[in-house]
Amino acid sequence: MLFGRKNRTNTNNIPGYNPETHRPILRCSICTGEQVAGFKEIRTGKFEEVMLVRNSQELREFMEKYGISEVTKEY
């Protein structure tokens, strides 16, 4: 489970990445080490989960899919 939220199976909920309105974020749990990649809306601070990241390969896939060169970690 991603930080206590239900995992969405509908892929239409995946946000599009717009660097003017969103920042790529890797949310990390201090307790469990779980990492979730997604986008945080700059104006409101709302976080949209995209995928669970279990290893560096999955993080690379996330970055390549959205053309991202750098991801900020948030605890």
mmCIF file of C-alpha atoms in Angstrom:
data_model
loop_
_atom_site.group_PDB
_atom_site.id
_atom_site.type_symbol
_atom_site.label_atom_id
_atom_site.label_comp_id
_atom_site.label_asym_id
_atom_site.label_seq_id
_atom_site.Cartn_x
_atom_site.Cartn_y
_atom_site.Cartn_z
ATOM 1 C CA MET A 1 0.000 0.000 0.000
ATOM 2 C CA LEU A 2 1.368 3.411 -0.906
ATOM 3 C CA PHE A 3 1.535 5.456 2.309
ATOM 4 C CA GLY A 4 -1.844 4.178 3.484
ATOM 5 C CA ARG A 5 -3.673 5.083 0.278
ATOM 6 C CA LYS A 6 -5.492 2.672 -1.976
ATOM 7 C CA ASN A 7 -3.547 1.682 -5.059
ATOM 8 C CA ARG A 8 -5.333 3.019 -8.128
ATOM 9 C CA THR A 9 -5.723 0.531 -10.944
ATOM 10 C CA ASN A 10 -7.165 3.052 -13.401
ATOM 11 C CA THR A 11 -4.226 4.283 -15.489
ATOM 12 C CA ASN A 12 -6.245 7.326 -16.640
ATOM 13 C CA ASN A 13 -5.484 8.893 -13.228
ATOM 14 C CA ILE A 14 -1.771 9.131 -14.036
ATOM 15 C CA PRO A 15 -0.922 12.813 -14.293
ATOM 16 C CA GLY A 16 0.853 14.383 -17.213
ATOM 17 C CA TYR A 17 4.101 16.058 -16.309
ATOM 18 C CA ASN A 18 4.118 19.802 -16.837
ATOM 19 C CA PRO A 19 7.318 21.359 -15.433
ATOM 20 C CA GLU A 20 5.592 24.736 -15.128
ATOM 21 C CA THR A 21 2.981 23.424 -12.687
ATOM 22 C CA HIS A 22 4.458 20.213 -11.216
ATOM 23 C CA ARG A 23 7.682 19.018 -9.610
ATOM 24 C CA PRO A 24 8.860 15.402 -9.771
ATOM 25 C CA ILE A 25 9.118 14.030 -6.221
ATOM 26 C CA LEU A 26 10.300 10.761 -4.712
ATOM 27 C CA ARG A 27 8.369 10.371 -1.458
ATOM 28 C CA CYS A 28 10.315 8.250 1.004
ATOM 29 C CA SER A 29 9.099 6.714 4.249
ATOM 30 C CA ILE A 30 11.606 7.006 7.073
ATOM 31 C CA CYS A 31 10.091 4.007 8.893
ATOM 32 C CA THR A 32 9.664 1.441 6.128
ATOM 33 C CA GLY A 33 11.969 2.727 3.385
ATOM 34 C CA GLU A 34 9.087 2.633 0.900
ATOM 35 C CA GLN A 35 9.516 5.041 -2.020
ATOM 36 C CA VAL A 36 6.782 6.408 -4.270
ATOM 37 C CA ALA A 37 7.477 8.465 -7.387
ATOM 38 C CA GLY A 38 5.026 11.108 -8.490
ATOM 39 C CA PHE A 39 4.377 14.769 -9.094
ATOM 40 C CA LYS A 40 3.667 17.550 -6.626
ATOM 41 C CA GLU A 41 1.624 20.499 -7.795
ATOM 42 C CA ILE A 42 3.657 23.625 -7.057
ATOM 43 C CA ARG A 43 0.687 25.888 -6.316
ATOM 44 C CA THR A 44 -1.328 23.613 -4.009
ATOM 45 C CA GLY A 45 1.238 21.068 -2.775
ATOM 46 C CA LYS A 46 -1.022 18.168 -3.815
ATOM 47 C CA PHE A 47 0.939 14.976 -4.525
ATOM 48 C CA GLU A 48 -0.143 12.581 -7.301
ATOM 49 C CA GLU A 49 1.318 9.078 -7.006
ATOM 50 C CA VAL A 50 2.539 7.510 -10.221
ATOM 51 C CA MET A 51 4.421 4.379 -9.200
ATOM 52 C CA LEU A 52 6.047 2.466 -6.365
ATOM 53 C CA VAL A 53 9.853 2.498 -6.667
ATOM 54 C CA ARG A 54 11.564 -0.610 -5.299
ATOM 55 C CA ASN A 55 14.978 -0.258 -6.924
ATOM 56 C CA SER A 56 17.152 2.046 -9.032
ATOM 57 C CA GLN A 57 15.933 0.455 -12.296
ATOM 58 C CA GLU A 58 12.312 1.417 -11.548
ATOM 59 C CA LEU A 59 13.410 4.968 -10.670
ATOM 60 C CA ARG A 60 15.300 5.155 -13.990
ATOM 61 C CA GLU A 61 12.173 3.955 -15.836
ATOM 62 C CA PHE A 62 10.070 6.671 -14.163
ATOM 63 C CA MET A 63 12.607 9.336 -15.084
ATOM 64 C CA GLU A 64 12.900 8.152 -18.701
ATOM 65 C CA LYS A 65 9.121 7.897 -19.159
ATOM 66 C CA TYR A 66 8.615 11.558 -18.219
ATOM 67 C CA GLY A 67 11.951 12.939 -19.485
ATOM 68 C CA ILE A 68 13.152 13.929 -16.017
ATOM 69 C CA SER A 69 16.832 14.422 -15.195
ATOM 70 C CA GLU A 70 16.499 15.070 -11.450
ATOM 71 C CA VAL A 71 14.038 13.984 -8.754
ATOM 72 C CA THR A 72 13.783 15.591 -5.311
ATOM 73 C CA LYS A 73 13.419 13.301 -2.294
ATOM 74 C CA GLU A 74 10.780 14.233 0.258
ATOM 75 C CA TYR A 75 10.464 12.551 3.672
#
